[in-house]
Amino acid sequence: MAQVDIHHLSDHAKFNGFHGIVLFWCALIIIFDGYDLAVAGIALPSIMKEMGVTPATAGYMVSSALFGMMFGAIFLGTIADKIGRRWAIVICIVLFSAFTAAAGLTTDPVSFSITRFLAGLGIGGVMPNVVAQMTEYSPRKMRSTLVTLMFSGYAVGGMLAAVLGKGLIESYGWSYVFFAAAAPMVLIPFVLKSLPESMPFLVKTGRFDELKAIVQRLEPSYTPSASDEFALPAAHKAHGAPIGKLFQEGRGFSTLMFWVTFFMCLFMVYALSSWLTKLMASAGYSLGSALTFVLVLNFGAMIGAIGGGWLADRFHIKYVLLGFYALAAVSITLLGYKVPTEVLFILVGLAGASTIGTQILTYAYVGQYYPMSVRSTGIGWASGVGRSGAILAPIVIGALVGMKLPLEQNFMAIAVPAVIALISVGLINTRRSATAH
């Protein structure tokens, strides 16, 4: 009788085509997710003009999706540990695709906000699940690289929204960039067929034939036998309430620090995603030029995420994050000052790398910190609690824009959370990480 430790096997497997399939689907889902999230900020100036809303009202409209994301991240991140990760992911795809498209049919702030809230449930819920999926199936020596490479799809989605926005909004109106979000639903049958289920979930539900097939693809040298027994290390077995396990084994304080970090980073991400176009337009740039800044922001995010993942596999991920948050504080502050256009583009790229890119890296850190059995729960709660920062950001910055403050004060307000995140990451206890044992 063979005792197969699936956690050890996953850690030490060599990258192969199976890993590539998981990476492909998770990245593609994140691209769609990133598009659906960015599309509101891209269309915001046009929506404000057509609906005749103030900056403060527009801030609440954008925040409605982020409010939905908070519930989606907590509920759909946690429920995946109960119903399986594949179905949780599919539910999220349906939610964010259908209701983002539905937002394009709205004509008033209230109905727009309701559809964006429902879309937000899926946008927020899918993130912890694909991070947990990619973390589980990545070889340990290249885990940070693969997770951040996958999550760079978020920036690709933002770039796609900016590119389509430049063409569709001017030619057909803002609604059409929302209608395009319905396309991913045709891929759902392929996702169900190609994306593997979580291995601990298969162990828990006794689906051992399915598990053996996955393990054989994960590690081709494995030969399945009828007498095989699959095991998880004790640290990766859930006992009692999953949320309670986040505070066990000395992880309680670090869990709170992750929540603070997520709050601060998501505040910066959504302040920039929601208001960069409007701030640049108010600074004298045309709509087309302002959308170009969004492209640069997301391109920087992609470079930052991939580069950060590469660094995190060579140095400790915590110290890479500390450097990135310091960079965020400096680059965002400088955005508010008059500099040559070329320098401004560089600063916007650095801001994208150190906010959106850093958030992606922070997801990777949380995914590595918690045991397999509560990984989706840990990521979901950190993301969900952090969503309150995302919710507040468009409202706070919208209020500041409405006060007609100098541009540098708006960007300083976005930069302050980077300093707080720098401190909270520094206080995380790395010795309590699941990967440290």
XYZ file of C-alpha atoms in Angstrom:
437
model
C 0.000 0.000 0.000
C 1.504 3.353 -1.123
C 1.000 6.516 0.933
C 0.939 9.489 -1.460
C 1.567 12.930 0.052
C -0.073 15.192 -2.547
C 1.324 18.369 -0.976
C 4.913 17.089 -1.213
C 4.286 15.771 -4.717
C 2.920 19.115 -5.912
C 5.816 21.006 -4.324
C 8.505 18.944 -6.042
C 6.923 18.206 -9.436
C 8.686 19.477 -12.545
C 6.847 22.020 -14.684
C 5.059 20.273 -17.572
C 2.092 20.644 -19.915
C -0.398 20.066 -17.107
C 0.959 23.079 -15.218
C 0.767 25.052 -18.462
C -2.950 24.243 -18.843
C -3.702 25.382 -15.280
C -1.696 28.570 -15.889
C -3.479 29.242 -19.199
C -7.016 28.951 -17.823
C -6.327 30.812 -14.590
C -4.601 33.648 -16.487
C -7.409 33.848 -19.067
C -10.035 34.060 -16.306
C -8.045 36.827 -14.619
C -7.817 38.738 -17.943
C -11.624 38.716 -18.162
C -11.843 39.672 -14.494
C -9.404 42.552 -14.973
C -11.354 43.797 -17.992
C -14.650 43.786 -16.098
C -13.115 45.686 -13.219
C -11.266 48.306 -15.297
C -14.126 49.030 -17.668
C -15.975 51.330 -15.227
C -12.945 53.580 -14.722
C -12.310 53.669 -18.472
C -15.870 54.761 -19.218
C -16.283 57.008 -16.162
C -15.892 60.430 -17.890
C -18.443 59.421 -20.560
C -20.849 57.951 -17.979
C -20.642 61.117 -15.852
C -21.373 63.277 -18.885
C -24.291 61.184 -20.169
C -25.966 60.622 -16.786
C -25.126 64.108 -15.513
C -23.659 62.982 -12.194
C -21.207 64.750 -9.873
C -17.748 63.357 -8.986
C -19.068 62.331 -5.539
C -21.981 60.382 -7.058
C -19.645 58.814 -9.616
C -17.431 57.662 -6.731
C -20.364 55.791 -5.188
C -21.287 54.275 -8.559
C -17.778 52.878 -9.016
C -17.659 51.670 -5.414
C -20.809 49.574 -5.842
C -18.816 46.922 -7.719
C -16.102 47.037 -5.075
C -18.706 46.578 -2.341
C -19.889 43.471 -4.189
C -16.278 42.300 -4.461
C -15.924 42.363 -0.686
C -18.826 39.931 -0.241
C -17.762 37.879 -3.250
C -14.196 37.449 -2.004
C -15.312 36.315 1.457
C -18.314 34.164 0.505
C -17.141 32.657 -2.794
C -13.566 32.322 -1.524
C -14.750 30.381 1.531
C -17.449 28.336 -0.215
C -14.863 26.911 -2.628
C -13.464 24.868 0.251
C -16.945 23.321 0.559
C -18.328 22.913 -2.997
C -15.057 22.655 -4.929
C -12.989 25.289 -6.619
C -14.079 24.646 -10.207
C -17.751 25.333 -9.542
C -16.941 28.381 -7.439
C -14.888 29.760 -10.358
C -17.681 29.060 -12.871
C -20.273 30.788 -10.667
C -17.981 33.821 -10.539
C -17.546 33.902 -14.337
C -21.334 33.896 -14.834
C -21.793 36.707 -12.302
C -19.116 39.081 -13.565
C -19.816 38.494 -17.275
C -23.613 38.712 -17.244
C -23.952 41.677 -14.913
C -21.113 43.734 -16.402
C -22.865 43.396 -19.763
C -26.175 44.312 -18.077
C -24.618 47.534 -16.732
C -24.300 48.695 -20.346
C -28.109 48.731 -20.608
C -28.617 51.058 -17.640
C -29.500 54.734 -17.932
C -29.399 55.964 -14.324
C -26.936 55.806 -11.398
C -29.081 53.460 -9.249
C -29.572 50.662 -11.805
C -25.938 51.008 -12.869
C -24.834 50.601 -9.242
C -27.042 47.521 -8.696
C -25.704 45.683 -11.755
C -22.125 46.614 -10.841
C -22.646 45.298 -7.295
C -23.822 41.935 -8.669
C -20.897 41.842 -11.116
C -18.606 42.655 -8.205
C -19.621 39.448 -6.425
C -18.046 37.472 -9.259
C -15.073 39.803 -9.786
C -14.121 39.554 -6.117
C -14.936 35.873 -5.713
C -12.832 34.604 -8.589
C -9.549 36.151 -7.379
C -8.938 34.051 -4.236
C -9.987 30.913 -6.094
C -7.633 31.222 -9.046
C -4.770 32.265 -6.743
C -5.395 29.205 -4.567
C -5.660 27.014 -7.691
C -2.388 28.253 -9.172
C -0.604 28.090 -5.815
C -1.724 24.511 -5.239
C -0.574 23.269 -8.640
C 2.704 25.213 -8.896
C 6.096 23.616 -8.137
C 7.457 25.246 -4.995
C 10.675 26.546 -6.570
C 8.768 28.614 -9.144
C 5.493 29.201 -7.301
C 5.768 32.986 -6.941
C 6.719 33.354 -10.606
C 3.751 31.293 -11.826
C 1.207 32.952 -9.525
C 2.316 36.467 -10.445
C 2.574 35.544 -14.144
C -1.013 34.301 -13.964
C -2.160 37.390 -12.102
C -0.487 39.705 -14.609
C -3.523 38.811 -16.703
C -5.344 41.302 -14.492
C -3.199 44.075 -15.999
C -3.716 42.639 -19.500
C -7.470 42.896 -18.890
C -7.052 46.540 -17.880
C -5.027 47.233 -21.029
C -7.657 45.481 -23.141
C -10.356 47.660 -21.581
C -8.324 50.796 -22.355
C -7.698 49.760 -25.979
C -11.341 48.811 -26.623
C -12.458 51.899 -24.725
C -10.496 54.235 -27.002
C -12.176 52.720 -30.064
C -15.675 51.823 -28.881
C -16.522 54.798 -26.653
C -15.745 57.429 -29.293
C -17.449 55.446 -32.106
C -20.442 53.789 -30.434
C -20.731 55.018 -26.837
C -19.689 53.722 -23.425
C -22.281 50.908 -23.299
C -20.442 48.797 -25.861
C -17.331 48.271 -23.738
C -19.686 46.755 -21.133
C -21.498 44.551 -23.680
C -18.167 42.993 -24.689
C -17.863 41.537 -21.165
C -20.483 38.851 -21.944
C -18.070 36.920 -24.203
C -16.367 34.743 -21.510
C -19.574 32.813 -20.781
C -19.100 30.749 -23.952
C -15.917 29.306 -22.411
C -17.573 27.868 -19.289
C -17.907 24.279 -20.642
C -14.201 24.312 -21.530
C -13.282 25.569 -18.067
C -15.242 22.735 -16.437
C -13.593 20.186 -18.704
C -9.993 21.439 -18.588
C -9.454 22.965 -15.142
C -8.613 20.356 -12.461
C -10.411 20.274 -9.120
C -8.564 21.061 -5.886
C -6.721 17.958 -4.629
C -7.583 18.385 -0.909
C -11.255 18.711 -1.931
C -11.031 15.440 -3.889
C -9.437 13.724 -0.877
C -12.155 15.082 1.413
C -14.982 13.947 -0.910
C -13.441 10.539 -1.673
C -13.105 11.092 -5.438
C -9.901 9.089 -5.643
C -10.095 7.973 -9.293
C -10.281 11.615 -10.397
C -7.449 12.449 -8.002
C -5.211 9.662 -9.360
C -5.708 10.954 -12.913
C -4.712 14.475 -11.825
C -1.683 13.261 -9.860
C -0.480 11.236 -12.860
C -0.629 14.365 -15.041
C 0.993 16.461 -12.322
C 3.827 13.952 -11.861
C 4.096 11.593 -14.892
C 6.431 9.241 -13.009
C 3.585 8.324 -10.648
C 1.919 4.981 -11.430
C -1.560 4.692 -9.862
C -2.486 1.588 -7.887
C -5.798 0.439 -6.430
C -4.226 0.291 -2.965
C -2.896 3.873 -2.983
C -3.877 6.100 -0.085
C -3.683 9.871 -0.363
C -2.604 11.970 2.583
C -2.192 15.579 3.552
C 0.260 16.738 6.223
C -1.479 17.453 9.529
C -0.939 21.197 9.074
C -2.934 21.070 5.842
C -6.015 19.365 7.284
C -8.861 21.576 8.388
C -10.127 21.114 11.935
C -13.175 23.122 12.955
C -14.119 26.411 11.364
C -11.769 27.404 8.486
C -11.836 31.073 9.531
C -10.686 30.056 13.022
C -7.672 28.254 11.571
C -6.396 31.570 10.192
C -5.748 32.603 13.803
C -4.226 29.316 15.014
C -0.573 28.259 15.313
C 0.629 31.800 15.966
C -0.814 33.227 12.727
C -3.378 35.564 14.316
C -1.368 38.796 14.345
C 0.048 38.159 10.870
C -3.481 37.497 9.575
C -4.496 40.950 10.834
C -1.393 42.472 9.195
C -2.332 40.850 5.893
C -5.778 42.409 6.203
C -4.280 45.856 6.839
C -1.898 45.403 3.889
C -4.728 44.389 1.561
C -6.829 47.369 2.707
C -4.039 49.839 1.959
C -2.926 48.322 -1.325
C -6.463 47.947 -2.656
C -7.158 51.576 -1.712
C -4.268 52.647 -3.950
C -5.188 50.247 -6.779
C -8.811 51.375 -7.015
C -8.081 55.044 -6.450
C -5.831 54.926 -9.518
C -8.030 52.555 -11.548
C -11.158 54.649 -10.931
C -9.828 58.204 -11.098
C -6.581 58.289 -13.101
C -8.427 58.932 -16.377
C -10.499 61.744 -14.828
C -7.527 63.297 -12.957
C -5.408 63.353 -16.117
C -8.313 64.762 -18.139
C -8.772 67.527 -15.545
C -5.035 68.242 -15.748
C -5.502 69.169 -19.404
C -5.008 65.888 -21.286
C -7.528 64.772 -23.921
C -9.653 61.653 -23.293
C -7.471 59.647 -25.677
C -4.287 60.747 -23.910
C -5.812 60.109 -20.477
C -6.706 56.538 -21.546
C -3.099 56.088 -22.682
C -2.064 56.635 -19.061
C -4.331 53.705 -18.099
C -2.531 51.563 -20.682
C 0.843 52.562 -19.217
C -0.433 51.960 -15.662
C -1.468 48.403 -16.529
C 1.641 47.720 -18.599
C 3.695 48.748 -15.576
C 1.517 46.473 -13.424
C 2.257 43.511 -15.686
C 6.013 44.162 -15.617
C 5.895 44.705 -11.847
C 3.965 41.497 -11.214
C 6.185 39.293 -13.378
C 9.385 40.980 -12.195
C 8.212 40.815 -8.586
C 7.444 37.109 -8.914
C 10.881 36.460 -10.389
C 12.509 38.356 -7.511
C 10.329 36.575 -4.923
C 11.570 33.176 -6.101
C 15.162 34.359 -5.562
C 14.751 36.480 -2.440
C 12.149 36.304 0.302
C 8.803 37.563 -0.983
C 8.312 39.716 2.132
C 11.389 41.849 1.427
C 10.466 42.225 -2.238
C 7.091 43.576 -1.109
C 8.744 46.065 1.251
C 10.741 47.489 -1.656
C 7.673 47.708 -3.886
C 5.566 49.551 -1.303
C 8.381 52.084 -0.796
C 8.448 52.620 -4.572
C 4.659 53.145 -4.575
C 4.874 55.913 -1.975
C 7.461 57.825 -4.007
C 6.086 57.341 -7.545
C 2.441 58.178 -6.696
C 3.437 61.310 -4.784
C 5.474 62.557 -7.762
C 2.507 62.097 -10.140
C 0.957 65.263 -8.757
C 3.843 67.513 -9.780
C 4.637 69.126 -13.131
C 7.211 66.980 -14.930
C 8.003 66.360 -18.622
C 5.477 64.026 -20.300
C 8.110 61.288 -20.770
C 8.903 61.328 -17.042
C 5.177 61.295 -16.250
C 4.731 58.115 -18.299
C 7.605 56.495 -16.388
C 6.049 57.506 -13.058
C 2.648 56.124 -14.093
C 4.316 52.832 -15.098
C 6.150 52.656 -11.765
C 2.885 53.418 -9.945
C 1.227 50.523 -11.781
C 4.123 48.190 -10.974
C 4.106 49.099 -7.292
C 0.317 49.087 -6.726
C -1.478 46.654 -9.065
C 1.718 44.625 -9.497
C 2.346 44.642 -5.751
C -1.225 43.594 -5.001
C -0.700 40.590 -7.242
C 2.493 39.759 -5.346
C 0.645 40.176 -2.031
C -1.939 37.629 -3.180
C 0.944 35.248 -3.899
C 2.367 35.822 -0.402
C -0.984 35.064 1.278
C -1.385 31.955 -0.877
C 1.969 30.657 0.348
C 1.392 31.673 3.964
C -1.641 29.480 4.743
C -1.982 25.656 4.606
C -3.716 24.043 1.616
C -6.913 23.238 3.520
C -7.715 26.911 4.256
C -5.831 28.613 1.433
C -8.956 29.828 -0.392
C -10.411 30.933 2.940
C -7.237 32.833 3.904
C -6.989 34.588 0.552
C -10.746 35.228 0.480
C -10.836 36.878 3.903
C -7.733 38.992 3.279
C -9.162 40.082 -0.054
C -12.657 40.579 1.349
C -11.583 42.674 4.334
C -9.235 44.606 2.057
C -12.170 45.424 -0.216
C -13.305 48.035 2.292
C -10.216 49.976 1.199
C -11.229 49.494 -2.424
C -14.760 50.686 -1.625
C -13.565 53.800 0.170
C -10.992 54.803 -2.457
C -13.321 55.998 -5.275
C -15.554 57.766 -2.726
C -12.688 59.523 -0.906
C -10.878 60.544 -4.092
C -14.208 61.546 -5.659
C -14.839 63.854 -2.703
C -11.344 65.341 -3.076
C -11.875 65.887 -6.815
C -15.182 67.578 -6.019
C -13.342 69.932 -3.615
C -11.098 70.996 -6.526
C -7.915 70.547 -4.511
C -4.507 70.923 -6.189
C -3.510 67.846 -8.185
C -0.550 67.046 -5.901
C -2.826 66.756 -2.851
C -5.025 64.215 -4.631
C -2.022 62.029 -5.393
C -0.575 62.453 -1.890
C -3.838 61.083 -0.505
C -3.395 58.010 -2.722
C 0.262 57.586 -1.653
C -0.183 57.624 2.150
C -1.542 54.029 2.309
C 1.734 52.781 0.752
C 3.617 53.871 3.874
C 1.123 52.078 6.154
C 1.334 48.918 4.000
C 5.123 49.060 4.257
C 4.829 48.906 8.063
C 2.188 46.131 8.141
C 4.156 43.860 5.782
C 7.235 44.400 7.944
C 5.302 43.084 10.966
C 4.221 39.768 9.340
C 5.834 36.793 11.121
C 7.469 34.725 8.369
C 8.282 31.881 10.789
C 4.557 31.072 11.038
C 4.147 30.604 7.284
C 2.992 27.158 6.126
C 5.908 27.100 3.673
C 8.391 27.624 6.518
C 7.666 24.164 7.970
